[in-house]
CSV table of C-alpha atoms and ligand atoms in Angstrom, one decimal:
chain,number,residue,atom,x,y,z
A,1,MET,CA,152.9,102.8,166.9
A,2,ASN,CA,153.9,106.0,166.4
A,3,TYR,CA,151.1,108.7,165.3
A,4,LYS,CA,152.4,109.9,162.3
A,5,ILE,CA,153.5,106.8,160.7
A,6,TYR,CA,150.0,105.7,161.8
A,7,TYR,CA,148.0,108.2,159.7
A,8,PHE,CA,150.5,107.9,156.3
A,9,LEU,CA,149.5,104.1,156.6
A,10,LEU,CA,145.8,104.8,156.7
A,11,ILE,CA,145.9,107.7,154.4
A,12,THR,CA,148.4,105.1,152.5
A,13,PHE,CA,145.4,102.3,152.7
A,14,SER,CA,142.8,104.3,152.2
A,15,VAL,CA,143.9,106.0,149.0
A,16,VAL,CA,145.4,102.5,148.0
A,17,ASN,CA,141.9,101.0,148.2
A,18,ALA,CA,139.6,103.7,147.5
A,19,VAL,CA,136.4,102.5,145.2
A,20,LYS,CA,136.4,104.7,142.4
A,21,ASP,CA,132.8,106.5,142.8
A,22,TYR,CA,130.8,107.6,139.8
A,23,ASN,CA,128.0,109.4,141.4
A,24,GLY,CA,126.8,112.5,139.0
A,25,TYR,CA,128.2,110.7,136.2
A,26,LYS,CA,126.2,110.4,132.9
A,27,VAL,CA,127.6,108.5,130.2
A,28,TYR,CA,126.8,110.3,126.7
A,29,ARG,CA,127.1,108.8,122.6
A,30,VAL,CA,129.4,111.7,120.7
A,31,VAL,CA,129.9,111.5,117.0
A,32,PRO,CA,132.5,114.0,116.2
A,33,ARG,CA,131.5,115.5,112.4
A,34,THR,CA,134.7,117.7,111.9
A,35,GLU,CA,138.1,117.6,112.6
A,36,ASP,CA,137.6,120.5,115.0
A,37,ASP,CA,135.1,118.5,116.6
A,38,VAL,CA,137.8,115.8,117.6
A,39,LYS,CA,140.4,118.6,118.7
A,40,LEU,CA,137.5,119.8,120.7
A,41,LEU,CA,136.9,116.2,122.0
A,42,GLU,CA,140.5,115.8,122.6
A,43,GLU,CA,140.8,118.6,124.8
A,44,PHE,CA,137.7,117.6,126.9
A,45,ARG,CA,140.3,114.4,127.7
A,46,ARG,CA,143.4,116.7,128.2
A,47,THR,CA,141.0,118.6,130.7
A,48,SER,CA,139.4,116.2,132.1
A,49,VAL,CA,135.6,117.1,131.1
A,50,GLY,CA,135.1,113.6,130.4
A,51,GLU,CA,136.5,110.5,130.1
A,52,PHE,CA,136.6,107.9,126.9
A,53,TRP,CA,135.2,104.3,126.9
A,54,ASP,CA,137.2,104.6,123.7
A,55,ASP,CA,140.6,106.5,123.0
A,56,ASN,CA,140.1,106.5,120.0
A,57,LEU,CA,138.6,109.4,118.3
A,58,VAL,CA,138.1,110.3,114.8
A,59,VAL,CA,135.5,112.1,112.6
A,60,ASN,CA,132.3,110.2,112.3
A,61,TYR,CA,133.3,107.5,114.4
A,62,ARG,CA,130.9,107.6,117.5
A,63,VAL,CA,132.2,107.3,121.6
A,64,ASN,CA,131.0,107.0,125.1
A,65,MET,CA,132.1,109.8,127.3
A,66,MET,CA,131.5,109.7,131.4
A,67,VAL,CA,130.8,113.2,132.1
A,68,PRO,CA,131.0,114.0,135.9
A,69,GLY,CA,128.4,116.6,137.2
A,70,ASP,CA,130.3,119.4,137.6
A,71,MET,CA,131.6,119.1,133.8
A,72,GLN,CA,128.0,118.7,132.2
A,73,GLY,CA,126.8,122.1,132.3
A,74,LEU,CA,130.5,122.8,130.2
A,75,PHE,CA,130.3,119.8,127.9
A,76,LEU,CA,126.8,120.8,126.7
A,77,ASN,CA,127.4,124.4,126.6
A,78,SER,CA,130.2,123.6,124.6
A,79,THR,CA,129.2,121.0,122.3
A,80,ARG,CA,125.9,123.2,121.8
A,81,GLN,CA,128.4,125.0,119.1
A,82,THR,CA,129.7,122.6,117.1
A,83,MET,CA,128.5,119.6,114.7
A,84,ILE,CA,129.2,117.1,117.6
A,85,GLU,CA,126.5,114.6,118.5
A,86,VAL,CA,125.2,113.9,121.5
A,87,GLU,CA,123.3,111.8,123.5
A,88,GLU,CA,122.7,110.9,127.1
A,89,VAL,CA,122.9,106.9,126.8
A,90,ILE,CA,123.1,106.4,131.1
A,91,PRO,CA,121.8,109.2,133.2
A,92,ASP,CA,123.0,107.9,136.3
A,93,LEU,CA,126.2,106.1,135.8
A,94,GLN,CA,126.9,104.6,139.4
A,95,LYS,CA,123.4,103.3,139.1
A,96,ALA,CA,124.5,101.4,136.5
A,97,ILE,CA,127.4,99.8,137.7
A,98,GLU,CA,125.9,99.1,141.2
A,99,ASP,CA,122.8,97.3,138.7
A,100,GLN,CA,125.0,95.1,136.9
A,101,LEU,CA,126.0,93.8,140.1
A,102,LYS,CA,122.4,92.5,140.9
A,103,PRO,CA,121.6,89.0,139.6
A,104,ALA,CA,119.0,88.9,136.7
A,105,THR,CA,115.9,87.2,136.8
A,106,GLY,CA,113.8,85.5,134.3
A,107,PHE,CA,114.7,84.1,131.0
A,108,ARG,CA,116.8,81.0,132.2
A,109,SER,CA,117.9,82.9,134.9
A,110,SER,CA,117.6,79.8,137.6
A,111,GLU,CA,120.4,77.6,135.3
A,112,THR,CA,123.4,76.6,136.8
A,113,PHE,CA,126.0,74.3,135.8
A,114,HIS,CA,128.3,72.2,138.8
A,115,GLY,CA,127.3,76.2,141.0
A,116,TYR,CA,127.8,78.3,138.5
A,117,SER,CA,125.5,80.2,137.0
A,118,TRP,CA,125.3,82.8,134.1
A,119,ASP,CA,122.3,85.1,135.4
A,120,ARG,CA,125.1,87.6,136.9
A,121,TYR,CA,128.8,88.4,136.5
A,122,HIS,CA,131.4,86.6,138.7
A,123,ASN,CA,134.9,87.7,140.0
A,124,LEU,CA,138.2,85.7,139.4
A,125,GLU,CA,138.1,83.3,142.3
A,126,THR,CA,134.5,82.3,141.4
A,127,ILE,CA,135.5,81.3,137.8
A,128,ASN,CA,138.7,79.5,139.0
A,129,THR,CA,137.0,77.6,141.8
A,130,TRP,CA,134.4,76.7,139.0
A,131,MET,CA,137.0,75.4,136.8
A,132,ASN,CA,139.0,73.2,139.4
A,133,THR,CA,135.3,72.0,140.2
A,134,LEU,CA,135.2,71.3,136.5
A,135,VAL,CA,138.2,69.0,136.5
A,136,GLN,CA,136.9,67.0,139.2
A,137,ASN,CA,133.8,66.0,137.9
A,138,TYR,CA,135.4,65.5,134.3
A,139,PRO,CA,138.3,63.1,135.1
A,140,GLY,CA,139.9,62.4,131.6
A,141,ILE,CA,138.2,65.0,129.9
A,142,VAL,CA,138.8,68.4,131.4
A,143,ARG,CA,142.6,69.2,133.0
A,144,PRO,CA,143.9,72.3,134.7
A,145,VAL,CA,146.3,74.7,133.0
A,146,VAL,CA,148.3,77.6,133.9
A,147,MET,CA,149.4,79.6,131.2
A,148,GLY,CA,151.8,81.7,133.3
A,149,ARG,CA,151.5,84.3,136.1
A,150,SER,CA,150.5,88.4,136.1
A,151,VAL,CA,152.5,91.3,137.3
A,152,GLU,CA,150.6,91.0,140.7
A,153,ASN,CA,151.9,87.2,140.9
A,154,ARG,CA,148.2,85.6,140.2
A,155,GLU,CA,148.1,82.6,138.1
A,156,ILE,CA,146.7,83.0,134.8
A,157,ARG,CA,144.8,79.7,134.9
A,158,GLY,CA,142.5,77.4,131.9
A,159,ILE,CA,141.4,74.2,131.3
A,160,ILE,CA,142.2,71.6,128.5
A,161,ILE,CA,139.2,69.8,127.1
A,162,ASN,CA,140.0,66.8,125.6
A,163,TYR,CA,137.7,64.3,124.7
A,164,LYS,CA,140.1,61.9,122.4
A,165,PRO,CA,143.5,61.9,124.6
A,166,GLU,CA,145.2,59.1,122.7
A,167,LYS,CA,144.6,60.6,119.4
A,168,THR,CA,147.8,61.9,118.1
A,169,ASN,CA,147.8,64.7,114.9
A,170,LYS,CA,145.3,66.8,117.1
A,171,LEU,CA,143.9,69.6,116.0
A,172,MET,CA,143.6,72.2,118.9
A,173,GLY,CA,142.0,75.6,119.6
A,174,ILE,CA,142.7,78.6,121.7
A,175,LEU,CA,140.2,80.8,123.8
A,176,GLU,CA,140.8,84.0,125.0
A,177,GLY,CA,138.3,86.0,127.3
A,178,THR,CA,139.4,89.2,129.2
A,179,LEU,CA,142.7,90.7,127.9
A,180,HIS,CA,140.6,93.9,128.8
A,181,ALA,CA,139.8,93.6,132.3
A,182,ARG,CA,136.3,95.8,132.0
A,183,GLU,CA,135.0,93.5,129.4
A,184,TRP,CA,132.9,91.2,131.9
A,185,ILE,CA,130.9,89.8,129.5
A,186,ALA,CA,133.8,87.8,127.9
A,187,PRO,CA,134.4,85.4,130.6
A,188,ALA,CA,130.7,85.3,131.1
A,189,THR,CA,130.8,84.0,127.4
A,190,VAL,CA,133.9,81.3,127.3
A,191,THR,CA,132.8,80.2,130.7
A,192,TRP,CA,129.3,79.6,129.0
A,193,ILE,CA,130.9,77.9,125.7
A,194,VAL,CA,132.7,75.5,127.9
A,195,LYS,CA,129.2,74.2,129.6
A,196,GLU,CA,128.1,73.9,126.1
A,197,PHE,CA,131.2,71.8,125.0
A,198,LEU,CA,130.6,69.3,128.6
A,199,THR,CA,126.6,69.2,128.1
A,200,SER,CA,125.4,69.7,124.8
A,201,THR,CA,123.9,67.5,122.8
A,202,ASP,CA,123.6,69.3,119.8
A,203,PRO,CA,125.6,67.2,117.2
A,204,GLN,CA,127.3,70.0,115.4
A,205,VAL,CA,128.6,71.1,119.1
A,206,ARG,CA,129.3,67.8,119.8
A,207,ALA,CA,131.4,67.1,117.4
A,208,MET,CA,133.0,70.8,117.7
A,209,ALA,CA,134.0,70.0,121.4
A,210,GLU,CA,135.0,66.1,120.8
A,211,ASN,CA,137.7,66.6,117.5
A,212,ILE,CA,139.6,69.4,118.7
A,213,GLU,CA,141.7,69.7,122.1
A,214,TRP,CA,140.1,73.0,123.8
A,215,HIS,CA,142.9,75.4,125.9
A,216,VAL,CA,140.1,77.9,127.4
A,217,PHE,CA,141.4,80.7,129.3
A,218,PRO,CA,138.1,83.0,130.9
A,219,VAL,CA,140.2,85.5,132.2
A,220,VAL,CA,144.0,85.8,130.8
A,221,ASN,CA,144.4,89.4,132.7
A,222,PRO,CA,143.7,88.3,136.0
A,223,ASP,CA,144.9,91.4,138.2
A,224,GLY,CA,142.6,93.9,136.3
A,225,TYR,CA,139.6,91.8,136.1
A,226,HIS,CA,140.2,91.4,139.7
A,227,TYR,CA,140.4,95.5,139.9
A,228,SER,CA,137.4,96.1,138.1
A,229,PHE,CA,135.5,94.2,140.8
A,230,THR,CA,137.5,95.8,143.9
A,231,THR,CA,138.1,98.9,143.0
A,232,HIS,CA,137.7,100.6,139.7
A,233,ARG,CA,135.0,99.2,137.8
A,234,MET,CA,136.4,100.8,134.6
A,235,TRP,CA,139.8,99.2,134.5
A,236,ARG,CA,140.7,98.1,131.3
A,237,LYS,CA,144.9,97.2,131.2
A,238,ASN,CA,146.9,95.1,133.3
A,239,ARG,CA,148.1,96.7,136.9
A,240,SER,CA,151.9,97.1,135.8
A,241,PRO,CA,153.5,100.1,137.5
A,242,GLU,CA,156.6,100.3,135.7
A,243,SER,CA,155.6,103.3,133.9
A,244,PHE,CA,154.0,104.9,137.1
A,245,GLY,CA,153.7,108.9,136.9
A,246,THR,CA,151.7,111.9,136.9
A,247,CYS,CA,149.1,112.0,134.6
A,248,GLU,CA,148.1,115.6,133.7
A,249,GLY,CA,144.5,116.0,134.5
A,250,ALA,CA,143.7,112.8,135.4
A,251,ASP,CA,144.0,110.6,138.7
A,252,ASP,CA,147.8,109.4,138.5
A,253,ASP,CA,146.6,105.3,138.6
A,254,MET,CA,145.6,105.5,135.4
A,255,SER,CA,149.6,105.3,134.6
A,256,HIS,CA,149.5,102.3,136.3
A,257,GLY,CA,149.0,99.8,133.8
A,258,VAL,CA,149.5,98.7,130.4
A,259,ASP,CA,147.2,97.5,127.5
A,260,LEU,CA,147.8,93.9,127.2
A,261,ASN,CA,146.3,94.2,123.5
A,262,ARG,CA,148.7,96.5,122.0
A,263,ASN,CA,152.0,95.3,123.5
A,264,PHE,CA,152.5,92.0,121.1
A,265,ASP,CA,155.5,92.0,119.0
A,266,PHE,CA,153.8,92.4,115.5
A,267,VAL,CA,153.9,95.6,114.1
A,268,TRP,CA,154.0,96.9,117.8
A,269,MET,CA,153.4,100.6,118.3
A,270,SER,CA,153.1,101.5,114.8
A,271,VAL,CA,149.7,102.5,114.8
A,272,GLY,CA,146.2,103.2,117.2
A,273,ALA,CA,148.4,102.9,120.1
A,274,SER,CA,150.1,104.9,123.0
A,275,ASN,CA,153.4,105.6,124.2
A,276,ASN,CA,151.6,108.0,127.3
A,277,PRO,CA,151.4,105.6,130.0
A,278,CYS,CA,148.2,107.6,131.4
A,279,SER,CA,146.4,106.6,128.1
A,280,ASN,CA,144.1,103.4,128.4
A,281,THR,CA,145.9,102.4,124.9
A,282,PHE,CA,149.3,102.1,126.4
A,283,ALA,CA,151.4,99.6,124.3
A,284,GLY,CA,153.8,99.5,127.3
A,285,PRO,CA,157.8,100.5,127.6
A,286,ARG,CA,158.3,97.6,125.2
A,287,ALA,CA,157.1,95.1,123.0
A,288,PHE,CA,156.0,92.4,125.4
A,289,SER,CA,157.5,93.9,128.4
A,290,GLU,CA,154.1,92.7,130.5
A,291,PRO,CA,154.5,89.0,131.8
A,292,GLU,CA,150.7,88.4,130.7
A,293,SER,CA,151.5,89.0,126.8
A,294,ARG,CA,154.6,87.1,127.0
A,295,ALA,CA,152.6,84.0,128.5
A,296,ILE,CA,150.2,83.9,126.5
A,297,SER,CA,153.2,84.3,123.1
A,298,GLN,CA,154.7,81.9,124.7
A,299,TYR,CA,151.8,79.3,125.7
A,300,VAL,CA,151.0,79.6,121.9
A,301,LEU,CA,154.3,78.4,120.4
A,302,ASN,CA,155.1,75.9,122.7
A,303,LEU,CA,151.1,73.9,121.9
A,304,LYS,CA,152.1,74.4,118.1
A,305,GLU,CA,155.1,72.1,118.7
A,306,GLN,CA,152.2,69.5,120.1
A,307,GLY,CA,149.6,69.8,117.5
A,308,GLU,CA,147.7,72.1,114.9
A,309,ILE,CA,146.1,75.0,116.6
A,310,ILE,CA,143.3,75.8,114.0
A,311,TYR,CA,141.4,78.6,116.0
A,312,TYR,CA,142.4,81.6,118.1
A,313,LEU,CA,139.4,83.6,119.6
A,314,ALA,CA,139.8,86.4,121.6
A,315,TYR,CA,136.5,87.6,123.2
A,316,HIS,CA,135.9,91.4,124.1
A,317,SER,CA,133.6,93.7,124.2
A,318,TYR,CA,131.6,95.9,122.8
A,319,THR,CA,130.8,96.9,119.7
A,320,GLN,CA,129.5,93.3,118.2
A,321,LEU,CA,132.0,92.6,115.3
A,322,ILE,CA,134.2,90.0,114.3
A,323,VAL,CA,137.5,91.4,113.3
A,324,ILE,CA,139.7,89.6,111.0
A,325,PRO,CA,143.6,90.3,111.2
A,326,TYR,CA,145.9,92.2,110.3
A,327,SER,CA,144.1,95.7,112.5
A,328,HIS,CA,146.9,98.1,110.9
A,329,VAL,CA,145.9,97.7,107.1
A,330,THR,CA,143.3,98.3,104.9
A,331,GLY,CA,142.6,97.9,101.1
A,332,SER,CA,143.8,95.4,99.0
A,333,ASP,CA,146.9,95.2,101.9
A,334,VAL,CA,143.9,92.6,104.0
A,335,LEU,CA,145.2,89.9,101.6
A,336,LEU,CA,148.5,89.9,104.2
A,337,ALA,CA,146.9,87.2,105.7
A,338,ASN,CA,147.0,84.6,103.5
A,339,ASN,CA,143.1,82.6,103.7
A,340,TYR,CA,141.9,86.1,104.6
A,341,ALA,CA,138.8,85.5,101.9
A,342,ASP,CA,138.3,81.9,104.0
A,343,MET,CA,138.2,83.9,107.2
A,344,TYR,CA,135.9,86.7,105.8
A,345,GLU,CA,133.6,83.7,103.9
A,346,ILE,CA,133.8,82.5,108.0
A,347,GLY,CA,133.2,85.7,109.7
A,348,ILE,CA,130.4,86.5,107.7
A,349,ARG,CA,128.0,83.5,107.9
A,350,SER,CA,128.8,83.5,111.2
A,351,ALA,CA,127.3,87.1,111.8
A,352,ASP,CA,124.6,85.4,110.0
A,353,ALA,CA,123.8,82.5,112.3
A,354,ILE,CA,124.1,85.3,115.3
A,355,ALA,CA,121.4,87.6,113.8
A,356,LYS,CA,119.4,84.8,113.2
A,357,ARG,CA,118.1,84.1,116.4
A,358,TYR,CA,117.3,87.5,118.1
A,359,GLY,CA,118.4,89.7,114.5
A,360,THR,CA,121.9,91.1,116.4
A,361,VAL,CA,124.4,92.8,113.8
A,362,TYR,CA,127.3,91.8,113.9
A,363,ARG,CA,130.0,93.3,110.9
A,364,VAL,CA,132.8,91.5,109.8
A,365,GLY,CA,136.0,93.1,108.5
A,366,VAL,CA,139.4,93.8,109.3
A,367,SER,CA,139.9,96.3,112.4
A,368,SER,CA,140.6,99.6,110.0
A,369,GLU,CA,137.6,99.3,108.3
A,370,ILE,CA,135.2,98.1,110.5
A,371,LEU,CA,136.8,100.1,114.3
A,372,TYR,CA,140.0,101.6,113.4
A,373,PRO,CA,143.5,100.2,113.1
A,374,ILE,CA,145.4,99.3,115.9
A,375,SER,CA,148.9,97.6,116.1
A,376,GLY,CA,150.4,95.0,118.9
A,377,GLY,CA,147.2,92.7,119.6
A,378,SER,CA,147.5,89.2,120.5
A,379,PHE,CA,145.2,87.9,117.6
A,380,ASP,CA,146.8,89.6,115.0
A,381,TRP,CA,150.5,88.4,116.5
A,382,VAL,CA,148.9,84.7,117.0
A,383,LYS,CA,148.1,85.2,113.2
A,384,LYS,CA,151.2,86.3,112.0
A,385,VAL,CA,154.1,83.8,114.3
A,386,ALA,CA,152.1,80.9,115.2
A,387,ASP,CA,150.5,80.8,111.4
A,388,VAL,CA,146.8,79.5,113.1
A,389,PRO,CA,144.5,79.7,110.1
A,390,ILE,CA,140.9,80.8,112.2
A,391,THR,CA,141.7,83.9,114.3
A,392,PHE,CA,139.3,86.4,115.6
A,393,LEU,CA,138.7,89.0,117.8
A,394,ILE,CA,135.2,89.2,118.7
A,395,GLU,CA,132.9,92.6,120.1
A,396,LEU,CA,130.5,91.2,121.9
A,397,ARG,CA,127.1,92.9,123.0
A,398,ASP,CA,126.2,95.7,122.5
A,399,LEU,CA,126.5,98.7,120.5
A,400,GLY,CA,127.1,101.1,123.6
A,401,GLU,CA,123.6,101.4,124.8
A,402,TYR,CA,125.4,99.9,128.4
A,403,GLY,CA,128.8,99.6,126.9
A,404,PHE,CA,130.6,97.8,129.3
A,405,LEU,CA,128.3,98.0,131.6
A,406,LEU,CA,125.5,95.3,129.6
A,407,PRO,CA,123.2,94.1,132.7
A,408,PRO,CA,123.2,90.3,133.5
A,409,GLU,CA,119.4,90.0,131.9
A,410,GLN,CA,121.7,89.8,128.7
A,411,ILE,CA,124.2,87.3,129.4
A,412,ILE,CA,122.4,84.5,128.0
A,413,PRO,CA,120.7,85.6,125.0
A,414,ASN,CA,124.0,87.1,124.3
A,415,ASN,CA,125.8,83.5,125.3
A,416,LEU,CA,123.1,81.3,123.1
A,417,GLU,CA,123.8,84.0,119.7
A,418,THR,CA,127.7,83.8,120.3
A,419,MET,CA,126.8,79.6,120.7
A,420,ASP,CA,124.8,80.1,116.9
A,421,GLY,CA,128.2,81.8,115.6
A,422,LEU,CA,130.5,79.5,116.7
A,423,ILE,CA,128.7,76.7,115.6
A,424,GLU,CA,128.6,77.8,112.0
A,425,MET,CA,132.1,79.5,112.1
A,426,ASP,CA,133.0,75.8,112.4
A,427,ARG,CA,130.9,74.0,110.1
A,428,VAL,CA,132.2,76.4,107.4
A,429,THR,CA,135.8,76.0,108.8
A,430,LYS,CA,135.6,72.4,108.5
A,431,LEU,CA,133.6,72.6,104.6
A,432,LEU,CA,136.8,75.1,103.6
A,433,GLY,CA,139.1,71.7,104.3
A,434,TYR,CA,140.3,73.6,107.8
A,435,TYR,CA,140.4,70.1,109.6
A,436,SER,CA,143.1,68.3,107.5
A,437,ALA,CA,146.1,69.1,109.0
A,438,GLY,CA,148.3,71.6,106.9
A,439,ALA,CA,145.1,72.7,104.8
A,440,ILE,CA,147.0,76.3,104.5
A,441,SER,CA,149.8,74.7,102.7
A,442,LYS,CA,147.8,72.9,100.5
A,443,VAL,CA,146.1,76.3,99.9
A,444,ILE,CA,148.9,78.1,98.8
A,445,SER,CA,150.6,75.1,96.7
A,446,LEU,CA,146.9,74.9,95.0
A,447,SER,CA,147.7,78.8,94.3
A,448,VAL,CA,151.0,78.0,93.4
A,449,LEU,CA,149.8,75.1,91.0
A,450,ILE,CA,147.3,76.9,89.1
A,451,LEU,CA,149.1,80.4,88.8
A,452,CYS,CA,152.2,77.7,87.3
A,453,SER,CA,149.6,76.4,84.8
A,454,MET,CA,148.3,79.9,83.7
A,455,VAL,CA,152.1,81.2,83.2
A,456,ILE,CA,152.8,77.9,80.6
A,457,VAL,CA,149.1,78.9,79.1
A,458,LEU,CA,150.0,82.3,78.4
A,459,PHE,CA,153.9,81.3,77.0
A,460,ASN,CA,152.6,78.8,74.6
B,501,LIG,ZN1,139.0,94.9,124.3
């Protein structure tokens, strides 16, 4: 082989496969207190003084920032002269990344289910292999399903759990995990819920598992999730090359992907989304430009033809939130979601149940009020277009102490409290009448009836 070609291939191979190294990096939690503070943080981002774990920079919103060793002096000196609050949360980022891969010991860490465990975070292949094992071990109850394919042609795989396949007029629920690649606690939670549905003897879990046909997708962004294991631990988006280009002050690889939770075709690109391919919240060149978001939407619409979908739960991390649709609205506009009051009630009771076990506090509300406004998210689209009554985005542990690098020791405690919340969510949902088909239209017709009676009384 010509040596020039050889070196070209060698360099290309090295660039493509170089594992992102965070040696010397620290993570700081910063809270801007004025508009000038926000401008300074934006300048930090533009000039690569640091990378943020959250692209939303607004007054009083705390955000984690990764700062390389050679920038820490500049960062600390610059912020000292401002109102920005700075707290070091991860003193050695590379070590935290490596520590997260070490299996936990202690509390229930030896527990396994068909070769799968929750003492560590598993890669895509292990999750997919485990789902195959469940299909073989639960014939007639668990079936495999492929939602579609990713940009890099990976299957978006899941399972359907149905204890009453002969039943007509079925109720259905969808669990969506890992739309964002680096949020590893999401698939660790969704797989635990599957295990509970298949093994729990708690009557409430049994009822939930057996009265609803569950469509479970632990990883809907398989390329990004795979990439977060092999190359770039902090990867969030999918791996779309369509808008690849030069990223000023940042690694060009940043433009290699679309934020799938900004790519859905409902109020797309209106707020809390970026048209810059180098941003972590790049909404894509157009709504539904990505095969992963198209696959989810098509799957939901097809399923709607087969029965009533009552749940759509999208698992993310971190911040401990139960988010109600819609994410672009605030104030009285929250009522745009026709059963907002019910979802709020269900969310609050679920958060109370979560807190009971370890005191973990979850906040409940629309994104604009408890996080920040966003648009183009999957769960908002599901609520608006597929009209699924109980739709939430759930941001799991923690509050930013470890963020995406949640230690494996916290997986099982997180899963136990999440399950408590899910049981209560289902109890209240049932109590509010959502198990009866067409509950929503009944609620609406009842409201119309009451309104008509009031008008009649007024005019008599
Ligand atoms: Zn997320």
